[in-house]
PDB file of C-alpha atoms in Angstrom:
ATOM      1  CA  UNK F   1       3.700 -15.484  34.511  1.00  0.00           C
ATOM      2  CA  UNK F   2       3.596 -16.842  30.960  1.00  0.00           C
ATOM      3  CA  UNK F   3       6.013 -17.475  28.124  1.00  0.00           C
ATOM      4  CA  UNK F   4       4.695 -15.324  25.284  1.00  0.00           C
ATOM      5  CA  UNK F   5       5.875 -15.229  21.700  1.00  0.00           C
ATOM      6  CA  UNK F   6       5.545 -11.783  20.117  1.00  0.00           C
ATOM      7  CA  UNK F   7       5.887 -11.384  16.355  1.00  0.00           C
ATOM      8  CA  UNK F   8       5.936  -7.886  14.868  1.00  0.00           C
ATOM      9  CA  UNK F   9       7.746  -5.119  16.759  1.00  0.00           C
ATOM     10  CA  UNK F  10       6.838  -2.054  14.728  1.00  0.00           C
ATOM     11  CA  UNK F  11       5.554   1.282  15.972  1.00  0.00           C
ATOM     12  CA  UNK F  12       2.767  -0.408  17.938  1.00  0.00           C
ATOM     13  CA  UNK F  13       4.143  -3.879  18.601  1.00  0.00           C
ATOM     14  CA  UNK F  14       7.384  -2.683  20.170  1.00  0.00           C
ATOM     15  CA  UNK F  15       5.631  -0.892  23.009  1.00  0.00           C
ATOM     16  CA  UNK F  16       3.146  -3.716  23.477  1.00  0.00           C
ATOM     17  CA  UNK F  17       5.874  -6.349  23.802  1.00  0.00           C
ATOM     18  CA  UNK F  18       7.781  -4.119  26.219  1.00  0.00           C
ATOM     19  CA  UNK F  19       4.724  -3.812  28.452  1.00  0.00           C
ATOM     20  CA  UNK F  20       4.274  -7.583  28.567  1.00  0.00           C
ATOM     21  CA  UNK F  21       7.902  -7.938  29.622  1.00  0.00           C
ATOM     22  CA  UNK F  22       7.393  -5.215  32.218  1.00  0.00           C
ATOM     23  CA  UNK F  23       4.438  -7.193  33.580  1.00  0.00           C
ATOM     24  CA  UNK F  24       6.787 -10.104  34.271  1.00  0.00           C
ATOM     25  CA  UNK F  25       6.164 -12.368  31.274  1.00  0.00           C
ATOM     26  CA  UNK F  26       8.993 -14.014  29.368  1.00  0.00           C
ATOM     27  CA  UNK F  27       8.497 -12.392  25.971  1.00  0.00           C
ATOM     28  CA  UNK F  28      10.213 -14.122  23.057  1.00  0.00           C
ATOM     29  CA  UNK F  29      10.213 -11.329  20.470  1.00  0.00           C
ATOM     30  CA  UNK F  30      10.818 -11.465  16.726  1.00  0.00           C
ATOM     31  CA  UNK F  31      10.868  -8.926  13.917  1.00  0.00           C
ATOM     32  CA  UNK F  32      12.653  -8.623  10.587  1.00  0.00           C
ATOM     33  CA  UNK F  33      14.201  -5.338  11.758  1.00  0.00           C
ATOM     34  CA  UNK F  34      17.437  -5.612  13.744  1.00  0.00           C
ATOM     35  CA  UNK F  35      16.773  -2.170  15.261  1.00  0.00           C
ATOM     36  CA  UNK F  36      13.363  -3.303  16.496  1.00  0.00           C
ATOM     37  CA  UNK F  37      14.913  -6.422  18.011  1.00  0.00           C
ATOM     38  CA  UNK F  38      17.553  -4.329  19.788  1.00  0.00           C
ATOM     39  CA  UNK F  39      14.857  -2.078  21.287  1.00  0.00           C
ATOM     40  CA  UNK F  40      12.874  -5.113  22.412  1.00  0.00           C
ATOM     41  CA  UNK F  41      15.928  -6.643  24.069  1.00  0.00           C
ATOM     42  CA  UNK F  42      16.639  -3.365  25.866  1.00  0.00           C
ATOM     43  CA  UNK F  43      13.040  -3.415  27.114  1.00  0.00           C
ATOM     44  CA  UNK F  44      13.483  -6.846  28.672  1.00  0.00           C
ATOM     45  CA  UNK F  45      12.376  -9.171  25.884  1.00  0.00           C
ATOM     46  CA  UNK F  46      14.248 -12.275  24.760  1.00  0.00           C
ATOM     47  CA  UNK F  47      15.264 -12.005  21.096  1.00  0.00           C
ATOM     48  CA  UNK F  48      14.061 -14.909  18.942  1.00  0.00           C
ATOM     49  CA  UNK F  49      15.777 -15.900  15.704  1.00  0.00           C
ATOM     50  CA  UNK F  50      12.564 -16.427  13.721  1.00  0.00           C
ATOM     51  CA  UNK F  51       8.802 -16.407  14.043  1.00  0.00           C
ATOM     52  CA  UNK F  52       8.907 -20.152  14.647  1.00  0.00           C
ATOM     53  CA  UNK F  53      11.549 -19.695  17.350  1.00  0.00           C
ATOM     54  CA  UNK F  54       9.375 -17.042  18.980  1.00  0.00           C
ATOM     55  CA  UNK F  55       6.456 -19.485  19.144  1.00  0.00           C
ATOM     56  CA  UNK F  56       8.504 -22.408  20.495  1.00  0.00           C
ATOM     57  CA  UNK F  57       7.624 -23.196  24.140  1.00  0.00           C
ATOM     58  CA  UNK F  58       5.205 -20.268  24.211  1.00  0.00           C
ATOM     59  CA  UNK F  59       1.888 -20.600  26.004  1.00  0.00           C
ATOM     60  CA  UNK F  60       0.575 -17.704  23.923  1.00  0.00           C
ATOM     61  CA  UNK F  61       1.713 -16.089  20.685  1.00  0.00           C
ATOM     62  CA  UNK F  62       0.857 -12.481  19.815  1.00  0.00           C
ATOM     63  CA  UNK F  63       1.099 -11.226  16.227  1.00  0.00           C
ATOM     64  CA  UNK F  64       1.129  -7.538  15.240  1.00  0.00           C
ATOM     65  CA  UNK F  65       1.632  -7.475  11.474  1.00  0.00           C
ATOM     66  CA  UNK F  66       0.837  -5.151   8.539  1.00  0.00           C
ATOM     67  CA  UNK F  67      -1.885  -7.050   6.663  1.00  0.00           C
ATOM     68  CA  UNK F  68      -3.943 -10.216   6.485  1.00  0.00           C
ATOM     69  CA  UNK F  69      -1.593 -11.986   4.102  1.00  0.00           C
ATOM     70  CA  UNK F  70       1.295 -11.515   6.539  1.00  0.00           C
ATOM     71  CA  UNK F  71      -0.755 -12.933   9.406  1.00  0.00           C
ATOM     72  CA  UNK F  72      -1.784 -15.970   7.364  1.00  0.00           C
ATOM     73  CA  UNK F  73       1.771 -16.579   6.118  1.00  0.00           C
ATOM     74  CA  UNK F  74       3.338 -16.360   9.577  1.00  0.00           C
ATOM     75  CA  UNK F  75       0.721 -18.481  11.328  1.00  0.00           C
ATOM     76  CA  UNK F  76       0.338 -21.170   8.686  1.00  0.00           C
ATOM     77  CA  UNK F  77       3.990 -21.149   7.598  1.00  0.00           C
ATOM     78  CA  UNK F  78       5.731 -21.073  10.989  1.00  0.00           C
ATOM     79  CA  UNK F  79       3.649 -20.702  14.134  1.00  0.00           C
ATOM     80  CA  UNK F  80       1.253 -23.646  13.726  1.00  0.00           C
ATOM     81  CA  UNK F  81       4.154 -26.089  13.449  1.00  0.00           C
ATOM     82  CA  UNK F  82       6.204 -24.573  16.278  1.00  0.00           C
ATOM     83  CA  UNK F  83       3.711 -23.576  18.972  1.00  0.00           C
ATOM     84  CA  UNK F  84       2.996 -25.768  21.962  1.00  0.00           C
ATOM     85  CA  UNK F  85      -0.129 -27.945  21.688  1.00  0.00           C
ATOM     86  CA  UNK F  86      -3.179 -25.975  22.746  1.00  0.00           C
ATOM     87  CA  UNK F  87      -1.348 -22.631  22.736  1.00  0.00           C
ATOM     88  CA  UNK F  88      -3.386 -19.427  22.603  1.00  0.00           C
ATOM     89  CA  UNK F  89      -2.904 -17.334  19.456  1.00  0.00           C
ATOM     90  CA  UNK F  90      -3.704 -13.606  19.684  1.00  0.00           C
ATOM     91  CA  UNK F  91      -3.666 -11.522  16.511  1.00  0.00           C
ATOM     92  CA  UNK F  92      -3.599  -7.790  17.285  1.00  0.00           C
ATOM     93  CA  UNK F  93      -3.104  -6.731  13.652  1.00  0.00           C
ATOM     94  CA  UNK F  94      -5.819  -4.814  11.817  1.00  0.00           C
ATOM     95  CA  UNK F  95      -6.824  -7.056   8.916  1.00  0.00           C
ATOM     96  CA  UNK F  96      -9.884  -7.957   6.863  1.00  0.00           C
ATOM     97  CA  UNK F  97     -12.670  -9.882   8.558  1.00  0.00           C
ATOM     98  CA  UNK F  98     -12.575 -12.777   6.082  1.00  0.00           C
ATOM     99  CA  UNK F  99      -8.887 -13.504   6.745  1.00  0.00           C
ATOM    100  CA  UNK F 100      -9.404 -13.211  10.507  1.00  0.00           C
ATOM    101  CA  UNK F 101     -12.125 -15.837  10.348  1.00  0.00           C
ATOM    102  CA  UNK F 102     -10.122 -18.084   8.007  1.00  0.00           C
ATOM    103  CA  UNK F 103      -6.985 -18.156  10.174  1.00  0.00           C
ATOM    104  CA  UNK F 104      -9.107 -18.705  13.299  1.00  0.00           C
ATOM    105  CA  UNK F 105     -10.726 -21.727  11.655  1.00  0.00           C
ATOM    106  CA  UNK F 106      -7.324 -23.031  10.562  1.00  0.00           C
ATOM    107  CA  UNK F 107      -5.952 -22.563  14.080  1.00  0.00           C
ATOM    108  CA  UNK F 108      -8.904 -24.378  15.613  1.00  0.00           C
ATOM    109  CA  UNK F 109      -8.400 -27.257  13.192  1.00  0.00           C
ATOM    110  CA  UNK F 110      -4.812 -27.553  14.478  1.00  0.00           C
ATOM    111  CA  UNK F 111      -5.948 -27.558  18.105  1.00  0.00           C
ATOM    112  CA  UNK F 112      -5.165 -23.939  18.980  1.00  0.00           C
ATOM    113  CA  UNK F 113      -7.422 -21.346  20.566  1.00  0.00           C
ATOM    114  CA  UNK F 114      -7.351 -18.056  18.677  1.00  0.00           C
ATOM    115  CA  UNK F 115      -8.650 -14.524  19.115  1.00  0.00           C
ATOM    116  CA  UNK F 116      -8.572 -11.465  16.869  1.00  0.00           C
ATOM    117  CA  UNK F 117      -7.836  -8.465  19.076  1.00  0.00           C
ATOM    118  CA  UNK F 118      -7.118  -5.292  17.072  1.00  0.00           C
ATOM    119  CA  UNK F 119      -6.285  -2.193  19.064  1.00  0.00           C
ATOM    120  CA  UNK F 120      -7.251   1.444  19.363  1.00  0.00           C
ATOM    121  CA  UNK F 121      -5.183   4.204  20.937  1.00  0.00           C
ATOM    122  CA  UNK F 122      -2.136   4.767  18.756  1.00  0.00           C
ATOM    123  CA  UNK F 123       1.580   4.692  19.522  1.00  0.00           C
ATOM    124  CA  UNK F 124       1.335   6.672  22.764  1.00  0.00           C
ATOM    125  CA  UNK F 125      -1.209   4.232  24.192  1.00  0.00           C
ATOM    126  CA  UNK F 126       0.844   1.242  22.997  1.00  0.00           C
ATOM    127  CA  UNK F 127       3.860   2.580  24.868  1.00  0.00           C
ATOM    128  CA  UNK F 128       1.838   3.509  27.951  1.00  0.00           C
ATOM    129  CA  UNK F 129      -0.090   0.248  28.092  1.00  0.00           C
ATOM    130  CA  UNK F 130      -3.461   1.997  27.769  1.00  0.00           C
ATOM    131  CA  UNK F 131      -4.774   0.478  24.542  1.00  0.00           C
ATOM    132  CA  UNK F 132      -8.357  -0.602  23.934  1.00  0.00           C
ATOM    133  CA  UNK F 133      -8.723  -4.140  22.580  1.00  0.00           C
ATOM    134  CA  UNK F 134     -11.748  -5.173  20.488  1.00  0.00           C
ATOM    135  CA  UNK F 135     -11.821  -8.949  20.672  1.00  0.00           C
ATOM    136  CA  UNK F 136     -13.399 -11.586  18.474  1.00  0.00           C
ATOM    137  CA  UNK F 137     -13.316 -15.013  20.105  1.00  0.00           C
ATOM    138  CA  UNK F 138     -15.398 -17.727  21.721  1.00  0.00           C
ATOM    139  CA  UNK F 139     -15.955 -17.014  25.450  1.00  0.00           C
ATOM    140  CA  UNK F 140     -13.365 -19.538  26.657  1.00  0.00           C
ATOM    141  CA  UNK F 141     -10.609 -18.176  24.413  1.00  0.00           C
ATOM    142  CA  UNK F 142     -11.532 -14.617  25.405  1.00  0.00           C
ATOM    143  CA  UNK F 143     -11.184 -15.548  29.071  1.00  0.00           C
ATOM    144  CA  UNK F 144      -7.709 -16.966  28.425  1.00  0.00           C
ATOM    145  CA  UNK F 145      -6.624 -13.924  26.427  1.00  0.00           C
ATOM    146  CA  UNK F 146      -7.915 -11.265  28.822  1.00  0.00           C
ATOM    147  CA  UNK F 147      -5.042 -11.325  31.380  1.00  0.00           C
ATOM    148  CA  UNK F 148      -2.480 -11.013  28.585  1.00  0.00           C
ATOM    149  CA  UNK F 149      -4.333  -8.200  26.858  1.00  0.00           C
ATOM    150  CA  UNK F 150      -4.763  -6.389  30.171  1.00  0.00           C
ATOM    151  CA  UNK F 151      -0.971  -6.257  30.381  1.00  0.00           C
ATOM    152  CA  UNK F 152      -1.022  -4.032  27.298  1.00  0.00           C
ATOM    153  CA  UNK F 153      -4.243  -2.068  27.661  1.00  0.00           C
ATOM    154  CA  UNK F 154      -6.875  -0.566  29.918  1.00  0.00           C
ATOM    155  CA  UNK F 155      -9.985  -1.855  28.151  1.00  0.00           C
ATOM    156  CA  UNK F 156     -10.586  -5.372  26.798  1.00  0.00           C
ATOM    157  CA  UNK F 157     -14.020  -5.802  25.207  1.00  0.00           C
ATOM    158  CA  UNK F 158     -15.418  -8.931  23.583  1.00  0.00           C
ATOM    159  CA  UNK F 159     -17.223  -7.958  20.384  1.00  0.00           C
ATOM    160  CA  UNK F 160     -18.386 -11.459  19.465  1.00  0.00           C
ATOM    161  CA  UNK F 161     -16.930 -14.570  17.876  1.00  0.00           C
ATOM    162  CA  UNK F 162     -14.078 -14.850  15.349  1.00  0.00           C
ATOM    163  CA  UNK F 163     -13.745 -11.760  13.152  1.00  0.00           C
ATOM    164  CA  UNK F 164     -15.941  -9.568  15.354  1.00  0.00           C
ATOM    165  CA  UNK F 165     -12.935  -7.711  16.750  1.00  0.00           C
ATOM    166  CA  UNK F 166     -11.830  -6.795  13.239  1.00  0.00           C
ATOM    167  CA  UNK F 167     -15.377  -5.731  12.337  1.00  0.00           C
ATOM    168  CA  UNK F 168     -15.505  -3.428  15.357  1.00  0.00           C
ATOM    169  CA  UNK F 169     -12.091  -1.967  14.547  1.00  0.00           C
ATOM    170  CA  UNK F 170     -12.803  -1.083  10.935  1.00  0.00           C
ATOM    171  CA  UNK F 171     -16.207   0.407  11.800  1.00  0.00           C
ATOM    172  CA  UNK F 172     -14.624   2.460  14.583  1.00  0.00           C
ATOM    173  CA  UNK F 173     -11.837   3.740  12.347  1.00  0.00           C
ATOM    174  CA  UNK F 174     -14.207   4.588   9.517  1.00  0.00           C
ATOM    175  CA  UNK F 175     -16.071   6.774  12.006  1.00  0.00           C
ATOM    176  CA  UNK F 176     -12.801   8.275  13.239  1.00  0.00           C
ATOM    177  CA  UNK F 177     -11.556   9.019   9.731  1.00  0.00           C
ATOM    178  CA  UNK F 178     -14.773  10.778   8.772  1.00  0.00           C
ATOM    179  CA  UNK F 179     -15.012  12.819  11.988  1.00  0.00           C
ATOM    180  CA  UNK F 180     -11.394  13.944  11.690  1.00  0.00           C
ATOM    181  CA  UNK F 181     -12.034  15.242   8.165  1.00  0.00           C
ATOM    182  CA  UNK F 182     -15.098  17.129   9.401  1.00  0.00           C
ATOM    183  CA  UNK F 183     -13.159  18.522  12.376  1.00  0.00           C
ATOM    184  CA  UNK F 184     -10.391  19.786  10.088  1.00  0.00           C
ATOM    185  CA  UNK F 185     -12.937  21.377   7.755  1.00  0.00           C
ATOM    186  CA  UNK F 186     -14.643  23.120  10.675  1.00  0.00           C
ATOM    187  CA  UNK F 187     -11.403  24.601  12.038  1.00  0.00           C
ATOM    188  CA  UNK F 188     -10.389  25.892   8.619  1.00  0.00           C
ATOM    189  CA  UNK F 189     -13.800  27.451   8.040  1.00  0.00           C
ATOM    190  CA  UNK F 190     -13.787  28.991  11.521  1.00  0.00           C
ATOM    191  CA  UNK F 191     -10.405  30.568  10.820  1.00  0.00           C
ATOM    192  CA  UNK F 192     -11.538  31.990   7.479  1.00  0.00           C
ATOM    193  CA  UNK F 193     -14.599  33.446   9.198  1.00  0.00           C
ATOM    194  CA  UNK F 194     -12.356  35.246  11.679  1.00  0.00           C
ATOM    195  CA  UNK F 195     -12.688  32.965  14.715  1.00  0.00           C
ATOM    196  CA  UNK F 196      -9.676  32.309  16.927  1.00  0.00           C
ATOM    197  CA  UNK F 197      -9.003  28.513  16.848  1.00  0.00           C
ATOM    198  CA  UNK F 198      -8.679  28.349  20.642  1.00  0.00           C
ATOM    199  CA  UNK F 199     -11.991  30.139  21.088  1.00  0.00           C
ATOM    200  CA  UNK F 200     -13.718  27.884  18.551  1.00  0.00           C
ATOM    201  CA  UNK F 201     -12.261  24.853  20.352  1.00  0.00           C
ATOM    202  CA  UNK F 202     -13.560  26.122  23.694  1.00  0.00           C
ATOM    203  CA  UNK F 203     -17.035  26.556  22.213  1.00  0.00           C
ATOM    204  CA  UNK F 204     -17.297  23.384  20.109  1.00  0.00           C
ATOM    205  CA  UNK F 205     -15.760  21.121  22.746  1.00  0.00           C
ATOM    206  CA  UNK F 206     -18.653  22.091  25.032  1.00  0.00           C
ATOM    207  CA  UNK F 207     -21.351  22.101  22.346  1.00  0.00           C
ATOM    208  CA  UNK F 208     -23.033  19.639  20.003  1.00  0.00           C
ATOM    209  CA  UNK F 209     -20.016  19.550  17.647  1.00  0.00           C
ATOM    210  CA  UNK F 210     -17.890  17.858  20.307  1.00  0.00           C
ATOM    211  CA  UNK F 211     -16.057  14.675  19.248  1.00  0.00           C
ATOM    212  CA  UNK F 212     -12.904  12.744  20.146  1.00  0.00           C
ATOM    213  CA  UNK F 213     -11.204  14.301  17.112  1.00  0.00           C
ATOM    214  CA  UNK F 214     -12.011  17.720  18.552  1.00  0.00           C
ATOM    215  CA  UNK F 215     -11.287  17.366  22.261  1.00  0.00           C
ATOM    216  CA  UNK F 216      -8.687  14.585  22.490  1.00  0.00           C
ATOM    217  CA  UNK F 217      -6.863  14.829  19.173  1.00  0.00           C
ATOM    218  CA  UNK F 218      -7.269  18.393  17.971  1.00  0.00           C
ATOM    219  CA  UNK F 219      -5.637  18.892  14.544  1.00  0.00           C
ATOM    220  CA  UNK F 220      -4.609  22.496  15.317  1.00  0.00           C
ATOM    221  CA  UNK F 221      -1.222  23.091  17.029  1.00  0.00           C
ATOM    222  CA  UNK F 222      -1.398  24.713  20.450  1.00  0.00           C
ATOM    223  CA  UNK F 223      -5.117  24.043  20.919  1.00  0.00           C
ATOM    224  CA  UNK F 224      -6.409  21.587  23.515  1.00  0.00           C
ATOM    225  CA  UNK F 225      -4.309  18.702  24.925  1.00  0.00           C
ATOM    226  CA  UNK F 226      -0.956  17.949  23.288  1.00  0.00           C
ATOM    227  CA  UNK F 227      -1.387  15.991  20.069  1.00  0.00           C
ATOM    228  CA  UNK F 228       0.753  15.120  17.022  1.00  0.00           C
ATOM    229  CA  UNK F 229      -0.272  18.532  15.629  1.00  0.00           C
ATOM    230  CA  UNK F 230       2.082  20.014  18.235  1.00  0.00           C
ATOM    231  CA  UNK F 231       4.941  17.890  16.893  1.00  0.00           C
ATOM    232  CA  UNK F 232       4.652  18.722  13.222  1.00  0.00           C
ATOM    233  CA  UNK F 233       2.128  15.894  12.786  1.00  0.00           C
ATOM    234  CA  UNK F 234       4.816  13.308  13.522  1.00  0.00           C
ATOM    235  CA  UNK F 235       4.071  10.135  15.500  1.00  0.00           C
ATOM    236  CA  UNK F 236       0.540   9.177  16.369  1.00  0.00           C
ATOM    237  CA  UNK F 237      -1.403   7.280  13.680  1.00  0.00           C
ATOM    238  CA  UNK F 238      -0.062   7.664  10.154  1.00  0.00           C
ATOM    239  CA  UNK F 239      -2.441   8.787   7.417  1.00  0.00           C
ATOM    240  CA  UNK F 240      -1.366   5.760   5.369  1.00  0.00           C
ATOM    241  CA  UNK F 241      -2.606   3.479   8.139  1.00  0.00           C
ATOM    242  CA  UNK F 242      -5.895   5.345   8.328  1.00  0.00           C
ATOM    243  CA  UNK F 243      -6.205   4.888   4.573  1.00  0.00           C
ATOM    244  CA  UNK F 244      -5.550   1.147   4.981  1.00  0.00           C
ATOM    245  CA  UNK F 245      -8.315   0.877   7.583  1.00  0.00           C
ATOM    246  CA  UNK F 246     -10.748   2.888   5.470  1.00  0.00           C
ATOM    247  CA  UNK F 247     -10.091   0.594   2.520  1.00  0.00           C
ATOM    248  CA  UNK F 248     -10.810  -2.421   4.738  1.00  0.00           C
ATOM    249  CA  UNK F 249     -14.045  -0.806   5.889  1.00  0.00           C
ATOM    250  CA  UNK F 250     -15.132   0.016   2.352  1.00  0.00           C
ATOM    251  CA  UNK F 251     -14.342  -3.510   1.143  1.00  0.00           C
ATOM    252  CA  UNK F 252     -16.367  -4.914   4.021  1.00  0.00           C
ATOM    253  CA  UNK F 253     -19.218  -2.512   3.255  1.00  0.00           C
ATOM    254  CA  UNK F 254     -19.283  -3.616  -0.355  1.00  0.00           C
ATOM    255  CA  UNK F 255     -19.422  -7.262   0.697  1.00  0.00           C
ATOM    256  CA  UNK F 256     -22.192  -6.555   3.198  1.00  0.00           C
ATOM    257  CA  UNK F 257     -24.157  -4.327   0.802  1.00  0.00           C
ATOM    258  CA  UNK F 258     -23.937  -1.437   3.288  1.00  0.00           C
ATOM    259  CA  UNK F 259     -24.120   2.209   2.213  1.00  0.00           C
ATOM    260  CA  UNK F 260     -21.129   4.204   3.520  1.00  0.00           C
ATOM    261  CA  UNK F 261     -20.936   7.492   1.560  1.00  0.00           C
ATOM    262  CA  UNK F 262     -19.126   9.382   4.344  1.00  0.00           C
ATOM    263  CA  UNK F 263     -16.616   6.567   4.712  1.00  0.00           C
ATOM    264  CA  UNK F 264     -16.060   6.572   0.947  1.00  0.00           C
ATOM    265  CA  UNK F 265     -15.527  10.346   0.933  1.00  0.00           C
ATOM    266  CA  UNK F 266     -13.029  10.090   3.803  1.00  0.00           C
ATOM    267  CA  UNK F 267     -11.207   7.290   1.989  1.00  0.00           C
ATOM    268  CA  UNK F 268     -10.916   9.369  -1.178  1.00  0.00           C
ATOM    269  CA  UNK F 269      -9.526  12.328   0.770  1.00  0.00           C
ATOM    270  CA  UNK F 270      -6.938  10.236   2.630  1.00  0.00           C
ATOM    271  CA  UNK F 271      -5.921   8.638  -0.671  1.00  0.00           C
ATOM    272  CA  UNK F 272      -5.383  12.108  -2.151  1.00  0.00           C
ATOM    273  CA  UNK F 273      -3.462  13.169   0.953  1.00  0.00           C
ATOM    274  CA  UNK F 274      -1.169  10.134   0.676  1.00  0.00           C
ATOM    275  CA  UNK F 275      -0.691  10.765  -3.046  1.00  0.00           C
ATOM    276  CA  UNK F 276       0.357  14.330  -2.210  1.00  0.00           C
ATOM    277  CA  UNK F 277       3.207  13.047  -0.021  1.00  0.00           C
ATOM    278  CA  UNK F 278       1.746  13.210   3.497  1.00  0.00           C
ATOM    279  CA  UNK F 279       1.030   9.521   4.056  1.00  0.00           C
ATOM    280  CA  UNK F 280       3.619   9.243   6.833  1.00  0.00           C
ATOM    281  CA  UNK F 281       2.297  12.205   8.773  1.00  0.00           C
ATOM    282  CA  UNK F 282      -0.343  11.737  11.437  1.00  0.00           C
ATOM    283  CA  UNK F 283      -3.848  11.436  10.021  1.00  0.00           C
ATOM    284  CA  UNK F 284      -4.819  14.742  11.652  1.00  0.00           C
ATOM    285  CA  UNK F 285      -2.505  16.400   9.111  1.00  0.00           C
ATOM    286  CA  UNK F 286      -5.584  16.204   6.897  1.00  0.00           C
ATOM    287  CA  UNK F 287      -5.993  19.840   7.951  1.00  0.00           C
ATOM    288  CA  UNK F 288      -2.785  20.679   6.042  1.00  0.00           C
ATOM    289  CA  UNK F 289      -4.038  18.876   2.953  1.00  0.00           C
ATOM    290  CA  UNK F 290      -7.384  20.679   3.004  1.00  0.00           C
ATOM    291  CA  UNK F 291      -5.526  23.971   3.417  1.00  0.00           C
ATOM    292  CA  UNK F 292      -3.224  23.247   0.471  1.00  0.00           C
ATOM    293  CA  UNK F 293      -0.110  22.664   2.613  1.00  0.00           C
ATOM    294  CA  UNK F 294       1.049  19.166   1.737  1.00  0.00           C
ATOM    295  CA  UNK F 295       4.452  17.617   1.216  1.00  0.00           C
ATOM    296  CA  UNK F 296       7.685  17.868   3.179  1.00  0.00           C
TER     297      UNK F 296
END
């Protein structure tokens, strides 16, 4: 088993670090939140005093941070100087492609192997160890990272070289954001046309309108498998995080001269939803926003 530094113990990172500890690794965990550190310690992690302390003696260092600037600051400001020579750096944050490629180049220049490995699956999958990892890395670094990532997920897929994992993640989440909006619209229209939501679900989930947003993450309470809709749209994947990912996708599209009108429309709707006070609710609460039921 390995000594693994883990930096960033938020809603996703806490469960991921716990699963690595459960797999038998020595996980040296750090976060700015004392509560997050206490949860990590209870889950079997060793509490580190700083990001640099987390990276000391580690064979691999995992980062799960809010944005690209945080990743760059932590790696260049603390981890590069503290990590063991030749250590493997795994960034599981969702950040812009340009920053992912820049920090990978900087890591390589310092003698480290690095992969970008953003995740899909949400909080429940992070806690259960069933995440999907989209990985950008050279083949050798991917091979080194795979056993560690498999301790936190059920699917580890190499998308290409540095930055490719981030590209796959933002494209995937742009698709998810747009399909969730369309799913919410369809349920609201079905209701106004007199259809029972459960009956519409039964039909559409077996017809050409079927999607993950429909059958695995239905935005209507009491319909289909249990989802955040059944918990007042709490937990899951916050609308503010979906908005962040849509902004990353739209920035990337602009840089690549790609036309993404559906992605832009979804981004505008999630921005309006966040402005209305529902940014902390699950992104499937878009159905409340479209129905005029926003706020606390």
